[in-house]
Tab-separated table of N, CA and C in Angstrom:
chain	number	residue	atom	x	y	z
N	1	MET	N	120.683	108.340	117.148
N	1	MET	CA	120.161	107.154	116.404
N	1	MET	C	121.283	106.752	115.274
N	2	ASN	N	122.302	106.121	115.402
N	2	ASN	CA	123.033	105.103	114.532
N	2	ASN	C	122.636	104.276	113.687
N	3	VAL	N	121.863	104.336	112.389
N	3	VAL	CA	121.598	103.531	111.515
N	3	VAL	C	122.704	103.509	110.179
N	4	THR	N	122.623	102.484	109.707
N	4	THR	CA	123.306	102.377	108.426
N	4	THR	C	122.532	101.487	107.284
N	5	ILE	N	122.754	102.887	106.258
N	5	ILE	CA	121.454	102.765	105.280
N	5	ILE	C	122.269	101.878	104.016
N	6	ARG	N	121.910	100.573	103.594
N	6	ARG	CA	122.262	100.226	102.954
N	6	ARG	C	121.461	99.114	101.292
N	7	THR	N	121.888	98.630	100.541
N	7	THR	CA	121.450	97.800	99.427
N	7	THR	C	121.296	96.464	100.346
N	8	PRO	N	120.035	96.100	100.716
N	8	PRO	CA	119.764	94.708	100.465
N	8	PRO	C	120.842	93.716	100.268
N	9	GLN	N	121.040	92.744	100.674
N	9	GLN	CA	121.195	91.504	100.428
N	9	GLN	C	120.306	90.661	100.084
N	10	HIS	N	120.770	89.629	99.176
N	10	HIS	CA	119.257	88.646	99.023
N	10	HIS	C	119.265	87.546	100.493
N	11	SER	N	119.903	87.773	100.787
N	11	SER	CA	119.555	86.789	102.641
N	11	SER	C	118.573	87.549	103.322
N	12	ASP	N	118.380	88.940	103.141
N	12	ASP	CA	117.847	90.176	103.877
N	12	ASP	C	116.315	89.961	103.256
N	13	ARG	N	116.286	89.444	102.118
N	13	ARG	CA	114.979	89.779	101.618
N	13	ARG	C	113.536	89.103	102.393
N	14	GLU	N	113.869	87.812	103.223
N	14	GLU	CA	112.930	87.228	103.591
N	14	GLU	C	112.876	87.901	105.176
N	15	GLU	N	113.502	88.494	105.304
N	15	GLU	CA	113.506	89.615	107.094
N	15	GLU	C	112.367	90.684	106.095
N	16	LEU	N	112.781	91.371	105.415
N	16	LEU	CA	112.244	92.464	104.988
N	16	LEU	C	110.709	92.049	104.489
N	17	ALA	N	110.702	90.890	104.148
N	17	ALA	CA	109.003	90.424	103.823
N	17	ALA	C	108.119	90.357	104.996
N	18	ASP	N	108.749	90.056	106.152
N	18	ASP	CA	108.617	89.898	107.633
N	18	ASP	C	107.863	91.045	107.689
N	19	ILE	N	108.928	92.393	107.464
N	19	ILE	CA	108.528	93.505	108.339
N	19	ILE	C	107.673	94.007	107.367
N	20	TYR	N	107.550	93.870	105.978
N	20	TYR	CA	106.482	94.369	105.206
N	20	TYR	C	105.329	93.985	105.969
N	21	LEU	N	105.097	92.569	105.684
N	21	LEU	CA	103.772	91.935	106.726
N	21	LEU	C	103.451	92.301	107.916
N	22	GLN	N	104.202	92.366	108.894
N	22	GLN	CA	104.078	92.821	110.268
N	22	GLN	C	103.613	94.153	110.172
N	23	VAL	N	104.396	95.142	109.544
N	23	VAL	CA	104.078	96.764	109.849
N	23	VAL	C	102.532	96.992	109.051
N	24	ARG	N	102.187	96.166	108.281
N	24	ARG	CA	101.060	96.420	107.435
N	24	ARG	C	100.000	95.987	108.487
N	25	ARG	N	99.998	94.327	108.711
N	25	ARG	CA	98.940	94.205	109.566
N	25	ARG	C	98.665	95.103	111.260
N	26	GLN	N	99.839	95.792	111.348
N	26	GLN	CA	99.896	96.509	112.638
N	26	GLN	C	99.182	97.861	112.082
N	27	THR	N	99.179	98.384	111.203
N	27	THR	CA	99.106	99.668	110.940
N	27	THR	C	97.658	100.081	109.823
N	28	PHE	N	97.633	98.922	109.277
N	28	PHE	CA	96.598	99.062	108.306
N	28	PHE	C	95.301	98.882	109.332
N	29	THR	N	95.028	98.628	110.230
N	29	THR	CA	93.751	97.843	110.976
N	29	THR	C	92.592	97.919	110.539
N	30	TRP	N	92.152	99.031	109.338
N	30	TRP	CA	90.659	98.952	108.899
N	30	TRP	C	90.799	97.726	107.746
N	31	VAL	N	91.807	97.223	107.884
N	31	VAL	CA	91.671	96.337	106.702
N	31	VAL	C	92.108	94.893	107.116
N	32	ASP	N	91.110	93.685	106.437
N	32	ASP	CA	91.403	92.603	107.039
N	32	ASP	C	92.937	91.937	106.584
N	33	PRO	N	93.588	92.092	107.971
N	33	PRO	CA	94.667	91.442	108.095
N	33	PRO	C	95.422	90.331	107.442
N	34	TYR	N	94.143	89.312	107.104
N	34	TYR	CA	94.409	88.368	106.311
N	34	TYR	C	94.728	88.231	104.447
N	35	LYS	N	94.355	89.565	104.151
N	35	LYS	CA	94.545	90.161	102.665
N	35	LYS	C	95.791	90.312	102.880
N	36	PHE	N	96.888	90.644	103.762
N	36	PHE	CA	98.421	90.865	103.803
N	36	PHE	C	98.907	89.213	103.432
N	37	ARG	N	99.943	89.406	102.563
N	37	ARG	CA	100.764	87.781	102.589
N	37	ARG	C	102.079	87.827	102.670
N	38	HIS	N	102.683	87.180	102.891
N	38	HIS	CA	104.334	87.166	103.235
N	38	HIS	C	105.129	87.437	102.073
N	39	GLU	N	104.125	87.117	100.840
N	39	GLU	CA	105.000	86.709	99.247
N	39	GLU	C	104.460	88.079	98.683
N	40	ASP	N	104.207	88.748	99.013
N	40	ASP	CA	103.573	90.604	99.042
N	40	ASP	C	104.766	91.230	98.416
N	41	PHE	N	105.870	91.191	99.150
N	41	PHE	CA	107.082	91.912	99.168
N	41	PHE	C	107.631	91.423	97.675
N	42	ALA	N	107.844	90.286	97.596
N	42	ALA	CA	108.362	90.186	96.548
N	42	ALA	C	108.061	90.726	95.029
N	43	ALA	N	106.439	90.754	95.395
N	43	ALA	CA	105.915	90.923	94.039
N	43	ALA	C	105.530	92.262	94.095
N	44	HIS	N	105.632	93.172	95.226
N	44	HIS	CA	105.536	94.604	95.418
N	44	HIS	C	106.168	95.688	94.935
N	45	THR	N	107.619	94.771	94.998
N	45	THR	CA	109.112	95.432	95.158
N	45	THR	C	109.685	94.982	93.509
N	46	GLN	N	109.071	94.429	92.841
N	46	GLN	CA	109.876	94.097	91.410
N	46	GLN	C	110.269	95.562	90.875
N	47	GLY	N	111.639	95.405	90.272
N	47	GLY	CA	111.852	96.632	89.590
N	47	GLY	C	112.174	97.803	90.027
N	48	GLU	N	112.086	97.514	91.997
N	48	GLU	CA	112.179	98.856	92.526
N	48	GLU	C	113.521	98.862	93.480
N	49	LEU	N	114.173	100.256	93.670
N	49	LEU	CA	115.333	100.253	94.232
N	49	LEU	C	114.830	100.124	95.758
N	50	VAL	N	115.893	99.423	96.825
N	50	VAL	CA	115.535	99.109	97.921
N	50	VAL	C	116.291	99.764	98.638
N	51	TRP	N	116.242	100.014	99.860
N	51	TRP	CA	117.536	100.545	101.121
N	51	TRP	C	116.919	99.773	102.058
N	52	LEU	N	117.597	99.571	102.389
N	52	LEU	CA	117.339	98.662	104.420
N	52	LEU	C	118.250	99.471	105.376
N	53	ALA	N	117.393	99.759	106.190
N	53	ALA	CA	118.000	100.768	107.564
N	53	ALA	C	118.457	99.409	108.776
N	54	GLU	N	119.447	99.445	109.228
N	54	GLU	CA	120.213	98.387	110.030
N	54	GLU	C	120.973	99.258	111.082
N	55	ALA	N	120.223	98.710	112.255
N	55	ALA	CA	121.104	99.439	113.882
N	55	ALA	C	122.407	99.149	113.778
N	56	THR	N	123.177	99.875	114.938
N	56	THR	CA	124.440	98.878	115.364
N	56	THR	C	124.410	97.768	115.473
N	57	ASP	N	123.511	97.257	116.026
N	57	ASP	CA	123.339	95.813	116.667
N	57	ASP	C	123.199	95.039	115.608
N	58	GLY	N	123.179	95.139	114.414
N	58	GLY	CA	122.301	94.234	113.230
N	58	GLY	C	120.977	93.996	113.074
N	59	THR	N	120.462	94.622	113.655
N	59	THR	CA	118.776	94.520	113.885
N	59	THR	C	118.172	95.494	112.427
N	60	THR	N	117.920	94.605	111.922
N	60	THR	CA	116.929	95.541	110.702
N	60	THR	C	115.657	96.491	111.207
N	61	ALA	N	116.282	97.920	111.197
N	61	ALA	CA	114.868	98.442	111.910
N	61	ALA	C	113.874	98.791	110.553
N	62	GLY	N	113.872	99.130	109.028
N	62	GLY	CA	113.072	99.283	108.724
N	62	GLY	C	113.583	99.602	107.262
N	63	PHE	N	113.031	99.860	105.867
N	63	PHE	CA	113.264	99.463	104.509
N	63	PHE	C	112.287	100.690	103.785
N	64	MET	N	113.133	101.238	102.855
N	64	MET	CA	112.224	102.099	101.593
N	64	MET	C	112.487	101.482	100.539
N	65	THR	N	111.399	101.816	99.658
N	65	THR	CA	111.517	101.278	97.906
N	65	THR	C	111.516	102.624	96.948
N	66	LEU	N	111.895	102.396	95.699
N	66	LEU	CA	111.773	103.833	95.071
N	66	LEU	C	111.542	102.925	93.750
N	67	TRP	N	110.635	103.756	93.519
N	67	TRP	CA	110.195	103.142	91.544
N	67	TRP	C	111.297	104.603	91.309
N	68	ALA	N	111.939	104.652	90.848
N	68	ALA	CA	113.008	105.362	89.857
N	68	ALA	C	112.466	106.052	89.080
N	69	ALA	N	111.683	105.168	88.049
N	69	ALA	CA	111.704	105.554	86.379
N	69	ALA	C	110.359	107.161	86.996
N	70	ASP	N	109.528	107.115	88.001
N	70	ASP	CA	108.947	108.251	88.281
N	70	ASP	C	109.014	108.913	89.671
N	71	ASP	N	110.323	108.503	90.318
N	71	ASP	CA	110.710	109.695	91.302
N	71	ASP	C	109.526	109.271	92.423
N	72	PHE	N	108.960	107.704	92.699
N	72	PHE	CA	107.906	107.533	93.610
N	72	PHE	C	108.457	106.486	94.843
N	73	ILE	N	108.285	107.349	95.990
N	73	ILE	CA	108.606	106.375	97.082
N	73	ILE	C	107.375	105.548	97.179
N	74	HIS	N	107.636	104.051	97.148
N	74	HIS	CA	106.490	103.379	96.724
N	74	HIS	C	106.418	102.676	98.309
N	75	MET	N	107.143	102.486	99.032
N	75	MET	CA	107.281	102.209	100.546
N	75	MET	C	108.059	102.536	101.580
N	76	LEU	N	107.944	102.934	102.803
N	76	LEU	CA	108.766	103.569	103.630
N	76	LEU	C	107.954	102.515	105.220
N	77	TYR	N	108.791	101.602	105.312
N	77	TYR	CA	108.031	100.595	106.406
N	77	TYR	C	109.097	100.590	107.726
N	78	ILE	N	108.660	101.041	108.850
N	78	ILE	CA	109.650	101.169	110.221
N	78	ILE	C	109.035	100.067	111.272
N	79	ARG	N	109.627	99.199	111.520
N	79	ARG	CA	109.036	98.312	112.851
N	79	ARG	C	109.159	99.305	114.204
N	80	LYS	N	107.713	98.898	114.799
N	80	LYS	CA	106.744	99.599	115.440
N	80	LYS	C	108.146	100.077	116.301
N	81	GLU	N	108.956	99.481	116.612
N	81	GLU	CA	109.951	99.848	117.992
N	81	GLU	C	110.938	100.570	117.651
N	82	TRP	N	111.101	100.572	116.495
N	82	TRP	CA	111.816	101.957	116.101
N	82	TRP	C	111.781	102.950	115.115
N	83	ARG	N	110.071	103.281	115.279
N	83	ARG	CA	109.783	104.338	115.477
N	83	ARG	C	109.929	105.492	116.017
N	84	GLY	N	109.970	107.036	115.280
N	84	GLY	CA	110.618	108.076	115.954
N	84	GLY	C	111.687	108.665	116.674
N	85	ARG	N	112.456	107.339	116.230
N	85	ARG	CA	114.150	107.290	116.465
N	85	ARG	C	114.881	107.572	115.468
N	86	GLY	N	114.653	108.529	114.381
N	86	GLY	CA	115.166	108.586	113.006
N	86	GLY	C	115.535	107.883	112.321
N	87	VAL	N	114.908	106.720	111.724
N	87	VAL	CA	115.138	105.623	110.924
N	87	VAL	C	114.511	106.496	109.573
N	88	GLY	N	113.404	106.529	109.538
N	88	GLY	CA	112.692	107.328	108.218
N	88	GLY	C	113.509	108.465	108.114
N	89	THR	N	114.135	109.493	108.573
N	89	THR	CA	114.815	110.252	108.269
N	89	THR	C	115.889	109.721	107.333
N	90	ALA	N	116.312	108.936	108.380
N	90	ALA	CA	117.516	108.258	107.339
N	90	ALA	C	117.693	107.554	106.513
N	91	LEU	N	116.363	106.760	106.189
N	91	LEU	CA	115.918	106.302	104.635
N	91	LEU	C	115.906	107.458	103.718
N	92	LEU	N	114.797	108.323	104.302
N	92	LEU	CA	114.608	109.685	103.211
N	92	LEU	C	116.178	110.189	102.533
N	93	ALA	N	117.160	110.534	103.639
N	93	ALA	CA	118.461	110.600	102.652
N	93	ALA	C	119.192	110.061	102.520
N	94	ALA	N	118.990	109.006	102.249
N	94	ALA	CA	119.208	107.996	101.310
N	94	ALA	C	119.109	107.963	99.859
N	95	LEU	N	117.767	108.713	99.646
N	95	LEU	CA	117.388	109.086	98.206
N	95	LEU	C	118.194	109.779	97.827
N	96	PRO	N	118.545	109.472	95.915
N	96	PRO	CA	119.330	110.085	94.958
N	96	PRO	C	119.168	111.866	95.066
N	97	ASP	N	120.116	112.376	95.315
N	97	ASP	CA	119.951	113.709	95.519
N	97	ASP	C	119.004	114.459	96.629
N	98	TRP	N	118.775	113.508	97.607
N	98	TRP	CA	117.864	114.175	98.811
N	98	TRP	C	118.471	115.795	99.112
N	99	PRO	N	117.823	116.549	99.790
N	99	PRO	CA	116.397	116.871	99.247
N	99	PRO	C	116.423	117.731	98.081
N	100	ARG	N	117.474	118.105	97.270
N	100	ARG	CA	117.437	118.752	96.259
N	100	ARG	C	116.487	118.134	95.134
N	101	HIS	N	115.909	117.262	94.786
N	101	HIS	CA	114.798	116.811	94.106
N	101	HIS	C	114.085	116.188	94.075
N	102	LYS	N	113.054	116.750	93.693
N	102	LYS	CA	111.583	116.374	93.767
N	102	LYS	C	111.088	115.079	93.611
N	103	TYR	N	110.369	114.236	94.657
N	103	TYR	CA	109.820	112.797	94.880
N	103	TYR	C	108.381	113.063	95.406
N	104	ARG	N	107.615	111.795	95.366
N	104	ARG	CA	105.984	111.695	95.484
N	104	ARG	C	105.906	110.262	96.118
N	105	LEU	N	105.039	110.400	96.702
N	105	LEU	CA	104.537	109.021	97.243
N	105	LEU	C	103.161	109.355	97.123
N	106	LYS	N	101.960	107.964	98.225
N	106	LYS	CA	101.126	107.912	98.302
N	106	LYS	C	100.668	107.500	99.548
N	107	CYS	N	100.160	108.162	100.291
N	107	CYS	CA	99.606	108.100	101.965
N	107	CYS	C	98.274	108.097	102.471
N	108	LEU	N	97.953	106.702	102.834
N	108	LEU	CA	96.537	106.330	102.954
N	108	LEU	C	96.080	107.158	104.406
N	109	VAL	N	94.996	107.577	103.779
N	109	VAL	CA	94.601	108.725	105.074
N	109	VAL	C	94.149	108.542	106.130
N	110	ASN	N	93.701	107.172	106.384
N	110	ASN	CA	93.657	106.460	107.657
N	110	ASN	C	95.156	106.574	108.394
N	111	ASN	N	96.038	106.235	107.761
N	111	ASN	CA	97.676	106.330	108.429
N	111	ASN	C	98.299	107.802	108.871
N	112	ALA	N	97.099	108.742	109.561
N	112	ALA	CA	98.172	109.536	110.115
N	112	ALA	C	99.429	109.828	110.847
N	113	PRO	N	99.622	108.518	111.623
N	113	PRO	CA	100.867	109.312	111.975
N	113	PRO	C	102.302	109.174	110.749
N	114	ALA	N	101.835	108.436	109.612
N	114	ALA	CA	102.939	108.428	108.350
N	114	ALA	C	102.442	109.429	107.426
N	115	LYS	N	101.452	110.099	107.592
N	115	LYS	CA	101.168	111.909	107.070
N	115	LYS	C	101.896	112.880	107.830
N	116	ALA	N	101.785	112.835	109.135
N	116	ALA	CA	102.178	113.630	110.107
N	116	ALA	C	104.118	113.574	109.734
N	117	PHE	N	104.512	112.676	109.448
N	117	PHE	CA	106.133	112.508	109.279
N	117	PHE	C	106.447	113.081	108.146
N	118	TYR	N	105.890	112.842	107.107
N	118	TYR	CA	106.159	113.139	105.524
N	118	TYR	C	105.399	114.865	105.798
N	119	LEU	N	104.671	115.305	106.281
N	119	LEU	CA	104.588	116.992	106.088
N	119	LEU	C	105.851	117.206	106.889
N	120	SER	N	106.114	116.777	108.330
N	120	SER	CA	107.173	117.550	108.830
N	120	SER	C	108.585	117.344	107.908
N	121	LYS	N	108.724	116.695	106.922
N	121	LYS	CA	110.085	116.573	105.950
N	121	LYS	C	109.560	117.296	105.002
N	122	GLY	N	108.455	118.145	105.049
N	122	GLY	CA	108.470	118.846	103.690
N	122	GLY	C	107.734	119.067	102.443
N	123	PHE	N	106.822	117.302	102.729
N	123	PHE	CA	105.964	116.648	101.845
N	123	PHE	C	104.670	117.555	101.612
N	124	ALA	N	103.787	117.712	100.603
N	124	ALA	CA	102.696	118.447	100.836
N	124	ALA	C	101.679	117.808	99.920
N	125	VAL	N	100.641	117.990	100.210
N	125	VAL	CA	99.276	117.192	99.623
N	125	VAL	C	99.153	117.666	97.953
N	126	THR	N	99.228	116.999	97.256
N	126	THR	CA	98.690	117.159	95.753
N	126	THR	C	97.508	116.758	95.258
N	127	SER	N	97.059	115.190	95.556
N	127	SER	CA	95.931	115.135	94.907
N	127	SER	C	95.372	113.768	95.919
N	128	GLY	N	94.676	113.096	95.478
N	128	GLY	CA	94.006	112.181	96.285
N	128	GLY	C	93.500	110.920	95.172
N	129	GLY	N	92.899	110.029	95.920
N	129	GLY	CA	91.876	109.212	95.260
N	129	GLY	C	91.946	107.979	96.446
N	130	THR	N	91.378	106.625	95.517
N	130	THR	CA	90.939	105.533	96.189
N	130	THR	C	92.005	104.103	95.613
N	131	SER	N	92.712	103.724	96.795
N	131	SER	CA	92.642	102.267	96.602
N	131	SER	C	92.011	101.092	97.350
N	132	SER	N	92.244	100.111	96.983
N	132	SER	CA	92.178	98.945	97.900
N	132	SER	C	92.028	98.818	99.209
N	133	GLU	N	93.179	99.378	99.567
N	133	GLU	CA	93.247	99.668	101.545
N	133	GLU	C	92.400	100.909	101.681
N	134	GLY	N	91.960	101.664	100.586
N	134	GLY	CA	91.399	102.956	101.393
N	134	GLY	C	91.642	103.926	100.343
N	135	GLU	N	91.194	105.167	101.244
N	135	GLU	CA	91.627	106.559	100.841
N	135	GLU	C	92.928	106.790	100.589
N	136	TYR	N	93.739	107.391	99.761
N	136	TYR	CA	95.181	107.848	99.926
N	136	TYR	C	94.946	109.279	99.742
N	137	GLU	N	96.269	109.772	99.959
N	137	GLU	CA	96.491	111.378	99.404
N	137	GLU	C	97.935	110.920	98.636
N	138	GLU	N	98.261	112.132	98.036
N	138	GLU	CA	99.597	111.999	97.096
N	138	GLU	C	100.496	113.041	97.557
N	139	LEU	N	101.337	112.572	98.320
N	139	LEU	CA	102.395	113.718	98.535
N	139	LEU	C	103.570	114.201	97.697
N	140	THR	N	103.604	115.434	97.761
N	140	THR	CA	105.221	115.658	97.102
N	140	THR	C	105.966	116.703	97.328
N	141	PHE	N	107.026	115.884	97.521
N	141	PHE	CA	108.508	116.606	97.783
N	141	PHE	C	109.104	117.757	96.766
N	142	ASP	N	108.868	118.697	96.754
N	142	ASP	CA	109.163	119.843	96.239
N	142	ASP	C	109.908	121.034	96.362
N	143	PRO	N	111.616	120.438	96.514
N	143	PRO	CA	112.229	121.165	96.736
N	143	PRO	C	112.252	122.785	96.215
N	144	PRO	N	112.482	123.446	97.279
N	144	PRO	CA	112.594	124.706	96.768
N	144	PRO	C	113.655	125.354	95.533
N	145	ARG	N	113.338	126.436	94.586
N	145	ARG	CA	114.413	126.445	94.001
N	145	ARG	C	115.369	127.692	94.250
């Protein structure tokens, strides 16, 4: 799978908001889909670093955001048709100093495929809690010293 990871242009923001809305509605089936709105993307990514995964045909396959101050991966969203094709792995590889740096994220318990992906990349469950979208586990990538 050949994808280019790049910083999105302003013109990409609308498509990223589309992906964010679509994937949340497809994945978080236990949440009322009308709770999710198109404008959530702009609000939820303020102050975050954003990477976009672009396929060779120009299709946006997914994106990732990072709250850099806490090394917190806030979002990693892949279009359904691109899952299992290395896009998530390519996005993680774009993180500063990956895989020699510690990162963490929250993963909803009901999102078993995402949790399996993160565990396969070396993340481990370190804590948990509850959000408005359900129970979550905090996962941490702590590189070997």
